[in-house]
């Protein structure tokens, strides 16, 4: 065939490009099986001074190193999917100069069906719901957090609706329980529904409804506890508004009648070179006038606390870390991208108890507990490598001497870390239909 004019050449080029795209699309549609293996190596050094952070409970100052080595494998077919994340966590600290194994465990190991709108997942799995306040996969923690059970997932263009049946059992105690992804789960059984709606533009809504069954701390009884609520979001080009609220009721593990609440308003402003988030959290505690058989302590369940209450995790176990007095936490977060690979973040928190702590003479202390400042850097030099550094300090008031985290309330509490994460795909095998 003889091409006579430039327009004929353009036409021929157009049809050639179109045929290439069609061939690629057909190949993608005909993908029948895939096996992927990813390897991650993540060492992290941490330094603490004048405050207690697990696993240390006595040495001050304290420097230790942990390293997570994780092999993630997944096998996908047309109608089903298998996922496994095998991880080994190493420790180096002042008590043990040589390394030791903190844990060898499966972070995830599950089987999932794949249908158009209904999927079923069975096995050990990470659970991240909404913004991670009640259920999170705890990505910063070396061990992560996972749950065991069944997840039924139904989704459409604007709606998703997930139902969970979860349980715990007696886990292996050979390794350090602190580094297990499942050992911190406190329920015996848990039923949960998570519903999400996204309008696609300005509005979204998420609701979580939970019933967990807790073993009694004093007997063989089982107590049922309910948690219900949700979060609404409104978005414009630069502004973002959200309100998160939950109610908790039933009985806690002590058998006390429970009525607690959680409340979080927040507004975010996104500018060209910075993002600002201003908000507050209120986690309810027990009033001094409440009867011994009742409690107002809200439990934040299995979410992440550093994301909301400061990197230092001074307040992470509720109600223990606030002595059942509740917590009010106004905060201001700022994120500044310095360039395409480096970003700076600054978090500032004020902390108050909802009800006053009492000193040794029974007199009320101030409700103001102090303030925390977190400065962190994230650097992404290449696609597979991420470097994070943070420095945080907490300035206490005298009231902190009656809470379990700060050793000397008259001195600054300091925490810092350096973490390097390198991950890459070691195997990526694809099989196409003939």
XYZ file of C-alpha atoms in Angstrom:
434
model
C 0.000 0.000 0.000
C 1.319 3.399 -0.967
C 0.797 6.310 1.431
C 0.142 9.415 -0.617
C -0.400 12.339 1.778
C 0.615 13.425 5.301
C -3.002 13.006 6.363
C -2.850 9.346 5.298
C 0.206 8.903 7.500
C -1.582 10.436 10.485
C -4.592 8.186 9.910
C -2.409 5.093 9.744
C -0.545 6.133 12.907
C -3.840 6.686 14.713
C -5.126 3.195 13.857
C -1.795 1.645 14.845
C -1.878 3.293 18.287
C -5.532 2.325 18.721
C -4.781 -1.319 17.909
C -1.920 -1.364 20.452
C -4.223 -0.039 23.179
C -6.859 -2.639 22.320
C -4.283 -5.425 22.453
C -3.051 -4.239 25.884
C -6.623 -4.027 27.152
C -7.336 -7.552 25.949
C -4.186 -8.826 27.649
C -5.169 -7.129 30.912
C -8.685 -8.525 30.733
C -7.338 -12.012 30.045
C -5.083 -12.067 33.132
C -6.144 -15.247 34.936
C -3.539 -15.750 37.683
C -0.850 -13.687 39.399
C 1.713 -14.416 42.111
C 3.434 -11.464 43.819
C 6.118 -11.500 46.509
C 7.200 -8.300 48.266
C 10.064 -8.034 50.768
C 10.292 -5.241 53.336
C 13.179 -4.436 55.689
C 12.381 -1.765 58.294
C 14.881 -0.941 61.067
C 14.043 1.764 63.623
C 16.086 3.332 66.412
C 14.217 4.997 69.302
C 15.425 7.156 72.186
C 13.401 8.061 75.270
C 14.201 10.231 78.263
C 12.091 10.892 81.358
C 9.067 8.922 80.283
C 8.053 5.291 80.037
C 7.377 3.711 76.682
C 7.005 -0.028 76.208
C 8.982 -2.271 76.128
C 11.133 -0.270 78.591
C 9.785 0.258 82.109
C 12.851 1.139 84.200
C 15.937 2.386 82.298
C 16.346 6.121 81.702
C 17.494 7.351 79.249
C 16.780 4.412 76.955
C 18.008 3.668 73.423
C 16.907 0.591 71.544
C 16.573 -0.667 67.976
C 13.876 -2.826 66.429
C 13.797 -4.250 62.925
C 10.880 -5.698 61.041
C 11.565 -8.146 58.226
C 8.379 -8.933 56.340
C 7.726 -11.215 53.354
C 4.346 -10.518 51.762
C 2.931 -12.972 49.238
C -0.329 -12.949 47.367
C -1.859 -15.247 44.785
C -4.799 -13.950 42.777
C -7.054 -15.963 40.505
C -10.272 -14.971 38.743
C -12.623 -15.724 41.633
C -10.399 -15.900 44.701
C -7.365 -14.398 46.383
C -4.843 -15.584 49.022
C -2.710 -13.200 51.088
C 0.063 -13.904 53.615
C 2.436 -11.545 55.454
C 5.104 -13.395 57.422
C 7.137 -11.113 59.683
C 10.069 -11.431 62.054
C 10.865 -8.669 64.550
C 14.374 -8.277 65.970
C 15.297 -6.311 69.097
C 18.501 -4.704 70.322
C 18.517 -2.869 73.649
C 20.578 -2.024 76.740
C 19.421 -5.117 78.619
C 20.505 -7.448 75.833
C 23.471 -6.241 73.794
C 23.100 -9.080 71.318
C 19.991 -9.220 69.176
C 17.011 -11.330 70.108
C 13.811 -12.291 68.342
C 10.785 -10.405 69.619
C 8.317 -12.258 67.429
C 7.900 -14.531 64.424
C 4.312 -14.353 63.314
C 1.850 -13.962 60.495
C 0.653 -10.380 60.318
C -1.951 -11.499 57.788
C -3.007 -14.884 56.457
C -6.395 -15.024 54.757
C -8.439 -16.367 51.856
C -10.827 -14.097 49.961
C -13.450 -14.743 47.326
C -13.743 -12.272 44.444
C -17.162 -11.459 43.038
C -18.616 -8.369 41.414
C -20.161 -6.763 44.509
C -19.784 -9.281 47.360
C -16.470 -10.534 48.726
C -15.843 -12.807 51.722
C -12.512 -12.775 53.580
C -11.610 -15.546 56.036
C -8.557 -15.639 58.335
C -6.134 -13.249 60.038
C -6.472 -9.801 58.494
C -5.716 -6.150 59.120
C -8.771 -3.946 59.712
C -8.694 -0.240 58.886
C -12.051 1.492 59.190
C -12.772 5.123 58.394
C -9.989 7.375 59.770
C -8.538 4.650 62.005
C -9.843 5.994 65.329
C -11.632 2.830 66.451
C -10.053 0.228 64.158
C -6.646 0.605 62.546
C -3.974 -1.654 61.069
C -1.410 0.343 63.139
C 1.079 0.816 60.275
C 3.708 2.615 62.403
C 3.967 -0.188 64.961
C 6.519 -2.796 63.919
C 4.068 -5.621 64.646
C 1.032 -3.903 63.131
C -2.412 -4.952 64.316
C -4.613 -7.711 62.922
C -7.784 -9.621 63.822
C -9.037 -13.128 63.124
C -12.431 -14.022 61.726
C -14.753 -13.412 58.786
C -15.350 -10.203 56.843
C -18.228 -9.924 54.370
C -17.757 -6.950 52.009
C -20.468 -5.466 49.813
C -19.743 -2.429 47.654
C -21.097 -0.292 44.836
C -20.112 3.009 43.244
C -21.070 5.181 46.231
C -21.802 2.695 49.032
C -19.842 0.074 50.911
C -21.134 -2.119 53.714
C -18.901 -4.560 55.636
C -19.882 -7.052 58.309
C -17.329 -8.686 60.655
C -17.355 -11.700 62.966
C -14.069 -11.692 64.932
C -12.668 -13.755 67.806
C -9.540 -14.224 69.900
C -7.965 -17.408 71.238
C -4.961 -18.506 73.289
C -1.905 -17.400 71.331
C 1.668 -18.672 71.483
C 3.571 -17.102 74.402
C 7.081 -18.124 73.334
C 7.821 -14.636 72.008
C 7.254 -11.161 73.442
C 3.506 -10.515 73.431
C 4.150 -6.792 72.892
C 5.296 -7.568 69.332
C 2.365 -9.790 68.405
C -0.158 -8.345 65.923
C -3.075 -10.025 67.734
C -2.150 -10.496 71.423
C -3.394 -7.023 72.433
C -6.971 -7.752 71.314
C -9.108 -7.773 74.462
C -12.421 -9.187 73.220
C -13.466 -12.821 73.174
C -15.925 -12.295 70.308
C -16.772 -9.182 68.313
C -19.553 -8.383 65.839
C -19.285 -5.235 63.739
C -20.925 -3.424 60.840
C -19.229 -0.613 58.917
C -21.259 1.434 56.425
C -19.777 4.122 54.184
C -21.402 6.535 51.727
C -19.508 8.936 49.450
C -21.413 11.397 47.286
C -18.368 11.715 45.062
C -17.925 15.438 45.600
C -18.733 17.338 48.788
C -20.167 14.938 51.329
C -19.377 11.533 52.843
C -20.670 9.591 55.825
C -19.344 6.616 57.772
C -21.007 4.652 60.570
C -19.591 1.890 62.782
C -21.700 -0.309 65.048
C -19.952 -2.818 67.313
C -20.868 -5.392 69.936
C -17.882 -6.983 71.663
C -17.987 -9.684 74.327
C -15.433 -9.230 77.115
C -14.273 -11.811 79.604
C -14.668 -10.668 83.202
C -11.490 -9.643 85.047
C -12.777 -11.265 88.256
C -14.796 -14.312 87.167
C -15.700 -16.564 84.244
C -18.579 -14.321 83.181
C -18.835 -12.666 79.776
C -20.040 -9.077 79.392
C -21.442 -7.415 76.257
C -20.450 -3.873 75.308
C -21.862 -1.784 72.470
C -20.268 1.065 70.529
C -22.207 3.054 67.934
C -21.663 6.269 66.014
C -19.999 7.650 62.949
C -18.360 10.517 61.132
C -19.557 13.076 58.583
C -17.323 14.991 56.177
C -17.885 18.116 54.077
C -15.310 19.110 51.466
C -14.728 22.148 49.286
C -11.740 23.112 47.185
C -9.646 24.331 50.137
C -11.719 23.582 53.237
C -12.588 20.312 54.925
C -14.936 19.873 57.909
C -15.558 16.702 59.879
C -17.371 15.617 63.020
C -16.707 12.239 64.630
C -18.809 10.976 67.559
C -19.502 7.637 69.288
C -21.531 6.358 72.201
C -20.448 3.344 74.271
C -22.798 1.376 76.536
C -23.423 -2.020 78.121
C -20.909 -3.407 80.627
C -17.124 -3.273 80.724
C -14.804 -6.141 81.708
C -15.252 -5.224 85.397
C -18.994 -5.746 85.096
C -19.748 -2.043 85.590
C -22.642 -0.400 83.760
C -21.036 1.682 81.036
C -22.107 4.934 79.396
C -19.230 6.761 77.700
C -18.811 8.993 74.684
C -16.255 10.237 72.177
C -16.427 13.550 70.300
C -14.062 15.049 67.692
C -14.675 18.146 65.542
C -11.989 19.184 63.035
C -11.439 21.705 60.258
C -8.657 21.534 57.646
C -7.345 24.220 55.308
C -5.300 23.123 52.285
C -3.111 25.834 50.798
C -0.678 25.657 47.904
C 2.381 24.972 50.086
C 0.927 23.853 53.430
C -1.962 22.055 55.120
C -3.432 23.080 58.502
C -5.681 20.963 60.726
C -7.327 22.389 63.844
C -9.467 20.175 66.045
C -10.050 18.601 69.432
C -10.837 15.232 70.955
C -12.945 14.527 74.016
C -12.765 11.020 75.479
C -15.145 10.702 78.403
C -14.156 9.570 81.883
C -15.958 8.758 85.121
C -17.404 11.559 87.204
C -16.322 11.657 90.899
C -20.000 11.311 91.823
C -20.589 8.142 89.812
C -21.434 4.965 91.714
C -18.883 2.152 92.015
C -21.041 -0.088 89.839
C -21.040 2.349 86.915
C -18.442 3.804 84.562
C -18.225 6.681 82.092
C -14.888 5.591 80.600
C -14.889 5.436 76.817
C -12.543 2.814 75.336
C -11.030 3.774 71.948
C -10.924 0.052 71.093
C -8.319 -0.879 68.452
C -7.501 2.394 66.739
C -4.202 4.267 66.668
C -3.585 6.878 69.351
C -0.394 8.583 68.096
C -2.292 9.838 65.051
C -4.703 11.754 67.310
C -3.085 12.133 70.767
C 0.573 12.754 69.898
C 3.544 10.740 68.646
C 4.804 10.038 72.168
C 1.758 7.915 73.062
C 1.623 9.448 76.530
C -2.115 8.761 76.466
C -2.815 5.520 74.668
C -4.496 3.121 77.134
C -7.934 4.260 78.226
C -8.903 4.627 80.999
C -5.540 3.597 82.592
C -3.347 6.430 81.286
C -5.768 9.106 82.523
C -6.772 7.313 85.731
C -10.386 7.127 84.486
C -10.685 10.952 84.447
C -11.245 11.371 80.704
C -9.156 13.346 78.218
C -9.653 16.623 76.339
C -7.052 17.192 73.589
C -7.108 20.349 71.415
C -4.546 20.077 68.587
C -3.035 21.880 65.610
C -1.294 19.938 62.814
C 0.750 21.504 60.011
C 2.222 19.730 56.977
C 4.652 21.589 54.680
C 6.030 19.878 51.542
C 9.597 21.214 51.158
C 10.028 19.638 47.725
C 8.833 16.623 45.791
C 10.698 14.186 48.053
C 10.868 15.883 51.464
C 8.028 17.039 53.752
C 7.916 18.582 57.233
C 5.159 18.034 59.783
C 4.518 19.820 63.082
C 1.919 18.644 65.630
C 0.979 20.558 68.762
C -1.277 19.163 71.519
C -2.753 20.491 74.751
C -3.942 17.899 77.267
C -6.595 18.219 79.982
C -8.452 15.716 82.098
C -12.224 15.963 81.969
C -12.357 15.584 85.771
C -9.659 16.633 88.223
C -7.112 14.188 89.582
C -6.740 14.077 93.376
C -3.410 14.458 95.181
C -2.287 12.383 98.180
C -4.318 14.609 100.494
C -7.487 14.205 98.469
C -7.375 17.735 97.041
C -8.157 18.447 93.401
C -5.282 19.027 91.005
C -5.400 21.202 87.915
C -7.087 19.582 84.919
C -4.268 20.826 82.652
C -1.726 18.022 82.148
C 0.756 19.720 79.811
C 1.531 20.065 76.127
C 3.350 18.029 73.490
C 5.179 19.153 70.346
C 6.071 16.724 67.542
C 8.384 17.620 64.656
C 8.812 15.018 61.916
C 10.472 14.714 58.507
C 9.613 12.288 55.708
C 12.087 11.748 52.877
C 11.464 9.620 49.776
C 14.756 9.520 47.845
C 13.617 6.691 45.526
C 10.364 4.818 45.033
C 11.214 1.807 47.231
C 12.899 3.711 50.072
C 11.330 5.865 52.811
C 13.184 7.607 55.647
C 11.342 9.062 58.648
C 12.764 11.098 61.508
C 10.890 12.654 64.441
C 11.663 14.553 67.616
C 9.023 15.079 70.297
C 8.905 16.564 73.770
C 6.251 16.768 76.468
C 6.133 19.537 79.087
C 4.222 18.377 82.168
C 2.305 20.058 84.927
C 2.353 18.834 88.535
C -0.764 16.761 87.891
C 1.289 14.319 85.764
C 2.989 12.894 88.859
C -0.246 10.960 89.487
C -0.290 9.365 86.018
C 1.955 6.451 84.938
C 3.972 7.798 81.972
C 6.204 10.716 83.087
C 9.011 9.904 85.541
C 9.763 13.493 86.702
C 7.056 16.046 85.967
C 9.518 18.923 86.481
C 11.653 17.891 83.462
C 10.973 17.608 79.758
C 10.013 14.153 78.535
C 11.748 13.422 75.217
C 11.264 10.862 72.477
C 12.955 10.599 69.097
C 13.239 8.005 66.358
C 14.842 7.316 62.991
C 13.213 4.717 60.754
C 14.255 3.427 57.335
C 11.878 1.340 55.255
C 13.013 -0.455 52.103
C 10.601 -2.648 50.165
C 10.689 -4.206 46.715
C 8.888 -6.789 44.612
C 11.062 -9.898 44.466
C 8.670 -11.951 42.306
C 5.835 -10.901 40.002
C 4.510 -13.769 37.881
C 1.487 -13.349 35.637
C -0.421 -15.941 33.633
C -2.766 -14.971 30.822
C -5.506 -16.947 29.142
C -4.754 -18.286 25.700
